Coordinates of C-alpha atoms in Angstrom, one line a residue:
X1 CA -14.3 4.7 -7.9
X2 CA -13.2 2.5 -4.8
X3 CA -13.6 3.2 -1.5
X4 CA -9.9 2.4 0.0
X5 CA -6.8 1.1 -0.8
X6 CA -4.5 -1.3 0.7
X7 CA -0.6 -0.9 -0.2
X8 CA 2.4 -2.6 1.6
X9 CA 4.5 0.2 2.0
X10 CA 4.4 4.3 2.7
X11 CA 6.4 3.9 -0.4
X12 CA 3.7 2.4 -2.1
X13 CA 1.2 5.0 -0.5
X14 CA 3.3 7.9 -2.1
X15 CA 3.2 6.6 -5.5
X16 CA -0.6 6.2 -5.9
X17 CA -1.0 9.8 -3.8
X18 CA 1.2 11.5 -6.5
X19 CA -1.4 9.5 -9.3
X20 CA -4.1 11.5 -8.0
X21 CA -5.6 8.4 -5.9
X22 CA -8.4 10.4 -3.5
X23 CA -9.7 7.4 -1.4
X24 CA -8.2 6.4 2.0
X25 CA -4.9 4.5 1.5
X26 CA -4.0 1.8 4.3
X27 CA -0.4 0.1 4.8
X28 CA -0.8 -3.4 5.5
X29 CA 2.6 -5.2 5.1
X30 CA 2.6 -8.9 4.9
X31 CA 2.5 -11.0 8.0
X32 CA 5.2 -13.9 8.7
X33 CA 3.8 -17.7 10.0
X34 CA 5.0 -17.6 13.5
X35 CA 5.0 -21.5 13.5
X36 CA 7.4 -21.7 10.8
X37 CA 9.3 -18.9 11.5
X38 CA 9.2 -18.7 15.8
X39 CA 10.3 -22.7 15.5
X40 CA 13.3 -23.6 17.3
X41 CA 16.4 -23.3 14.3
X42 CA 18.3 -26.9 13.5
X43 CA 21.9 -27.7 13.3
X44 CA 24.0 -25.2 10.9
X45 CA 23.2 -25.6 7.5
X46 CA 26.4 -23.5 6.3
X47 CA 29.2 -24.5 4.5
X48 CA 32.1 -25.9 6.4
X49 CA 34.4 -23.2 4.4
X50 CA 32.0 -20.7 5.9
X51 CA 33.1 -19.7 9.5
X52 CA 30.7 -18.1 11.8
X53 CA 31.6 -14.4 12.1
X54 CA 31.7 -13.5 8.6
X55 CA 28.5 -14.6 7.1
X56 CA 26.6 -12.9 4.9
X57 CA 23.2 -14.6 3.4
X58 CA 21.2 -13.7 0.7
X59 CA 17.8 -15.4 -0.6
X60 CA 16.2 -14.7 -3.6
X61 CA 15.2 -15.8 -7.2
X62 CA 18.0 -16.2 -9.0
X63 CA 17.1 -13.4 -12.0
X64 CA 18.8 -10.6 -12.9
X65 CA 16.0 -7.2 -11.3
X66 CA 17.4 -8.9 -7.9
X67 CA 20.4 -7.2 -8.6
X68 CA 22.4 -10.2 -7.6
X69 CA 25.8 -9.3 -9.9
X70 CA 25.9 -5.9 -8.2
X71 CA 25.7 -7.6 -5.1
X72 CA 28.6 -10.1 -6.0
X73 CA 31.0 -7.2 -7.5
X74 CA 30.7 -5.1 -4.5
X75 CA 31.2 -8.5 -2.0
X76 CA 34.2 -8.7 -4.5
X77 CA 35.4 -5.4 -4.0
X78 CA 34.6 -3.6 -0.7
X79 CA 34.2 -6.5 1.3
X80 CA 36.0 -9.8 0.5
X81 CA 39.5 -7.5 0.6
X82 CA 39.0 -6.4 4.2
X83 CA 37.5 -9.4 5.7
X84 CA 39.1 -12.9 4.4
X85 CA 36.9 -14.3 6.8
X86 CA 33.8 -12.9 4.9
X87 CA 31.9 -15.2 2.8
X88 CA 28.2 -15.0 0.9
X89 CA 25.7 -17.4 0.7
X90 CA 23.2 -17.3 -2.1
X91 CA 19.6 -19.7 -1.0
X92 CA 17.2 -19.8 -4.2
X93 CA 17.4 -20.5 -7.8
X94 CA 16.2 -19.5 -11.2
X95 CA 16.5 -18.9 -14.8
X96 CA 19.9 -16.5 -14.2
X97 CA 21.6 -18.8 -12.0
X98 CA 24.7 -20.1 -14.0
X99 CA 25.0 -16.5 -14.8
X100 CA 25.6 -15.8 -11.4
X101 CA 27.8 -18.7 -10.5
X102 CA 30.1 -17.4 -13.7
X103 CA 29.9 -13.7 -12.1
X104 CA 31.3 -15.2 -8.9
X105 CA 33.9 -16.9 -10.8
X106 CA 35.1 -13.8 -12.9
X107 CA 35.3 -12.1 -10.0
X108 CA 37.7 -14.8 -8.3
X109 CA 35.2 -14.9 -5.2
X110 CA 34.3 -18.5 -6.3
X111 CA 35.7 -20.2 -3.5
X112 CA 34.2 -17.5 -1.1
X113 CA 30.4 -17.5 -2.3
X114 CA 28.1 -20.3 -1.4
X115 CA 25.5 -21.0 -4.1
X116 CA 22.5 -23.4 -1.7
X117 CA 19.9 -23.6 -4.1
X118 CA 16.4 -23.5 -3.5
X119 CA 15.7 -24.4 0.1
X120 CA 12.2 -24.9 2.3
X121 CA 10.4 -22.3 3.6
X122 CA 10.1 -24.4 7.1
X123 CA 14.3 -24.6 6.7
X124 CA 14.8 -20.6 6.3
X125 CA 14.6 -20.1 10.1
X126 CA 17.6 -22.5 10.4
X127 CA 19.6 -20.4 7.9
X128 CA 18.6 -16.9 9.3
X129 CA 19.3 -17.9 12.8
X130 CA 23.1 -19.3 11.7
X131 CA 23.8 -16.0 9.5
X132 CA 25.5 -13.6 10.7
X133 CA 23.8 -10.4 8.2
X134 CA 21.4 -10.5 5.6
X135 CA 22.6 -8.0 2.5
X136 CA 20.0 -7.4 -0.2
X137 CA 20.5 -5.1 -3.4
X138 CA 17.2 -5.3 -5.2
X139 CA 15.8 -2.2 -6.1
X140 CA 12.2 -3.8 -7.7
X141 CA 10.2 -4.9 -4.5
X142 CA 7.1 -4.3 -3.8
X143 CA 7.8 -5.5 -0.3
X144 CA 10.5 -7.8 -0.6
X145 CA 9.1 -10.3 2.0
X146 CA 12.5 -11.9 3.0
X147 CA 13.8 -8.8 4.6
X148 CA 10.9 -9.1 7.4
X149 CA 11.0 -12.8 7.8
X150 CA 15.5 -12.4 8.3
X151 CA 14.4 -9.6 10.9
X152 CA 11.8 -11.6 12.0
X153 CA 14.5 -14.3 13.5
X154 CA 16.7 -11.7 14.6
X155 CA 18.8 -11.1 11.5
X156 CA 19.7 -7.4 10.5
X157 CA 19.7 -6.2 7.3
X158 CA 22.5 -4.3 5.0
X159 CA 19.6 -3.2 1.9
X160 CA 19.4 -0.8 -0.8
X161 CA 16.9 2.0 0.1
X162 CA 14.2 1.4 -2.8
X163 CA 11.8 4.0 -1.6
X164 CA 9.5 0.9 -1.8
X165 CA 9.1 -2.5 0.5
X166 CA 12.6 -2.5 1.7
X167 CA 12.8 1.0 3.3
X168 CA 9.2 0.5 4.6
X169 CA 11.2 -2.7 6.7
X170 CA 14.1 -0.7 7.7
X171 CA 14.8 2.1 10.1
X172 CA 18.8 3.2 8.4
X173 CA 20.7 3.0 12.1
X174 CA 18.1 1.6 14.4
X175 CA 18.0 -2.1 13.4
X176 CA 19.4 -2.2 9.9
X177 CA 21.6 0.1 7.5
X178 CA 19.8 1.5 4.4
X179 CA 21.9 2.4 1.8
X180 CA 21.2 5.4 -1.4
X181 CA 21.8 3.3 -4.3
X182 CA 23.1 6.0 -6.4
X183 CA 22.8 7.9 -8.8
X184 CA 26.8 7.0 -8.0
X185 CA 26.8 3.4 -7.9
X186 CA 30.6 3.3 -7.0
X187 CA 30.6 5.4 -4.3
X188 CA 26.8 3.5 -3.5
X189 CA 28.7 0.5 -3.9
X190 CA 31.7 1.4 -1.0
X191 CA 29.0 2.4 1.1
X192 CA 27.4 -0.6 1.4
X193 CA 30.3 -2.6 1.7
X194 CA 31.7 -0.2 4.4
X195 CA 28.6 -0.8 6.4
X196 CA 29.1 -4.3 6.4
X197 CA 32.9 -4.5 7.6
X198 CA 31.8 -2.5 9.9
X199 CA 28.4 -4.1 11.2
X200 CA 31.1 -7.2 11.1
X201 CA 33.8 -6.2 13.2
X202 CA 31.2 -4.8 16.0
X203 CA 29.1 -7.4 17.0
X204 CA 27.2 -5.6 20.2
X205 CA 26.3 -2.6 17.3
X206 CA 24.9 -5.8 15.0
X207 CA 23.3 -7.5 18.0
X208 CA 21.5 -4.2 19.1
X209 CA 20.3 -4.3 15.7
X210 CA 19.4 -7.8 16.0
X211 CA 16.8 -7.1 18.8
X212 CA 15.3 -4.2 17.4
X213 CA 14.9 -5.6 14.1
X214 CA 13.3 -8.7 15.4
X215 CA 11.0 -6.3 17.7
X216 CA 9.9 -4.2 15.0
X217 CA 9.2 -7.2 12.9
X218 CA 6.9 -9.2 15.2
X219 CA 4.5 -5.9 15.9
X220 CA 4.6 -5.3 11.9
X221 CA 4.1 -9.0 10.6
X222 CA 2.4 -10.7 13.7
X223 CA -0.6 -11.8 11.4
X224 CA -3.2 -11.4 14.4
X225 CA -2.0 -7.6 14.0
X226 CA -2.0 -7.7 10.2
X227 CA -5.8 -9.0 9.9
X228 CA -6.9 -6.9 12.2
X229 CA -5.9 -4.1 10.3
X230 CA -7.6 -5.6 6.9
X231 CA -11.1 -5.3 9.7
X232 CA -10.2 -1.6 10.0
X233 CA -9.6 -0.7 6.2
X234 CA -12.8 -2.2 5.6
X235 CA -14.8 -0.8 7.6
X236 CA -13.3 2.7 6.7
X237 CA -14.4 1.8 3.1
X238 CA -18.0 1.1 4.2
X239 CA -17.8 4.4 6.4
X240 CA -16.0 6.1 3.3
X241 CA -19.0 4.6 0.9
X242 CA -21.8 5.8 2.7
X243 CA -20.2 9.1 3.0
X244 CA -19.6 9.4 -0.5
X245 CA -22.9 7.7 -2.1
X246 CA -25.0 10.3 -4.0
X247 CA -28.2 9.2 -5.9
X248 CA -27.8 9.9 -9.5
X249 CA -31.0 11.0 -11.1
X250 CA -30.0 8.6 -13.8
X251 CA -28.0 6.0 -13.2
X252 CA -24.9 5.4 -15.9
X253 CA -25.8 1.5 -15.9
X254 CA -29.7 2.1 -16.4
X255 CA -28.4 5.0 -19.7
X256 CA -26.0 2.0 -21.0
X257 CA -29.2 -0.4 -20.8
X258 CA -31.9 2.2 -22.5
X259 CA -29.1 2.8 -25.8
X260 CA -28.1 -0.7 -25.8
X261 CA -32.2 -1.7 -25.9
X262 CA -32.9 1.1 -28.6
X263 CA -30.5 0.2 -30.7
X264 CA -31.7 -3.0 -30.4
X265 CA -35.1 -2.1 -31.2
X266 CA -34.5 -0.3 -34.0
X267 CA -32.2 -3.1 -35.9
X268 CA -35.3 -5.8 -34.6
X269 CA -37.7 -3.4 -36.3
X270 CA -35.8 -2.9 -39.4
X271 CA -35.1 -6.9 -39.7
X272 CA -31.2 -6.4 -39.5
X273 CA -31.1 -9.3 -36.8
X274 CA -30.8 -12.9 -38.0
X275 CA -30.2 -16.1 -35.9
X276 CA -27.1 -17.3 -34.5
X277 CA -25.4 -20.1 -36.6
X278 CA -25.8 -23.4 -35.2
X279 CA -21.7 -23.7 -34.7
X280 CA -19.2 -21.5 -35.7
X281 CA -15.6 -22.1 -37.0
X282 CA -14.4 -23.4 -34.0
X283 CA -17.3 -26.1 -33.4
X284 CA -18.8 -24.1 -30.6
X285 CA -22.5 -22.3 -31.0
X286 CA -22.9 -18.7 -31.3
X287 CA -23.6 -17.6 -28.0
X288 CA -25.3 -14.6 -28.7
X289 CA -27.5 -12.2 -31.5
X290 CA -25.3 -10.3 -34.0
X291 CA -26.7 -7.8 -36.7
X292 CA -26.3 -9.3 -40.0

């Protein structure tokens, strides 16, 4: 019964389409603060065991639909073998936390990932800008806001392909790598990590990413761009309204209010209404009449 609908993704667009949703669907994705996140980055927050080359970063609530352990295992096993100077940094925390730090240790990549903790949003510029990839394995965004604010600061991306946020954020070969997440989640799993040895050893193919990402991210995010779009998607709803409005001969809400005042009526007439109690069980009056 609406008039429009605002998603963030063509993902998102697809799956109300397929639902049957008529109206006219807008993609608006979420616009980044360019004062926080256009702000000239501080000294390296890294850890000293963390050399510049090999960084990957991660951020994230720390619970398990972030698909952080599938992340760890594949750093484990496709990546940490053929880089030794590969590490992964984890910033955010959350209810699954020590279950991540134990996964890291199982794995014997302890001494290799980098748990932050929860960090400012002002500080997130500094940590993008020292990075040297983001890598992200969720599969239950939305949007999955981090991926444009890392490409926003010049950070590409090594992601799952959701069919969601994510792949709404990145073009696979242009200024990121998009990666099927299964239904073989081995050979899914060797994929990814063999995009990011390889995104690592070529840093002019990671820095061309770099400046597209961070292009494509300022014209999608700038929030000048972003409201100005919300302007258009309403006024196609008020075009859209008009276009659709049709003068019932009897209104549904004026039918509800004739049977809700005749049945009324009846019960007044038949004395089947009584007074509200002064208070009821909870000390509070009866706000309304009931048939008795």
């Amino acid at each position: 019964r609406g008039d429009g609908l605002v998603v963030l993704s063509p993902g998102l667009e697809s799956y109300w389409r397929a639902r049957g949703v008529q109206v006219p669907i807008h993609v608006i994705p979420r616009a980044v603060e360019p004062k926080i996140f256009s702000a000239t980055p501080s000294s390296d927050p890294f850890d000293d065991r963390a050399p510049k080359g090999g960084r990957l970063l991660v951020v994230c609530r720390h619970v398990r639909e972030k698909n952080v352990q599938r992340l760890l295992a594949l750093f484990a096993r496709h990546v940490a073998p053929l880089r030794p100077d590969a590490t992964l940094t984890l910033v955010g925390d959350g209810p699954d936390h020590d279950l991540f730090v134990e996964a890291a240790e199982q794995l014997g990549i302890a001494d290799r990932c980098f748990f932050a903790g929860e960090q400012s949003l002002v500080s997130m510029p500094t940590w993008y800008a020292h990075a040297d990839l983001f890598v992200y394995a969720s599969l239950s965004e939305t949007y999955g806001q981090v991926v444009t604010e890392a490409s926003w600061c010049g950070l590409p991306s090594v992601a799952f392909a959701d069919g969601m946020g994510v792949s709404g954020q990145i073009v696979d070969g242009v200024d990121g790598e998009l990666v099927n997440p299964g239904p073989d989640e081995r050979a899914a799993d060797a994929d990814f990590g063999a995009r990011v040895v390889r995104l690592l050893r070529e840093p002019l193919r990671r820095r061309a990413f770099a400046l597209e990402a961070r292009r494509r991210a300022h014209l999608r995010a700038d929030p000048r761009r972003c409201v100005a779009r919300y302007y258009e998607a309403f006024g196609e709803a008020r075009d859209h309204a008009r276009r659709s409005f049709v003068t019932p001969s009897r209104p549904r809400e004026l039918r509800l209010l004739g049977r809700w005042t005749g049945v009324h009526a009846v019960a007044l007439g038949l004395g089947l209404l009584r007074a509200p109690a002064v208070l009821n069980r909870n000390n509070a009056a009866t706000p309304s009449w009931t048939l008795g």
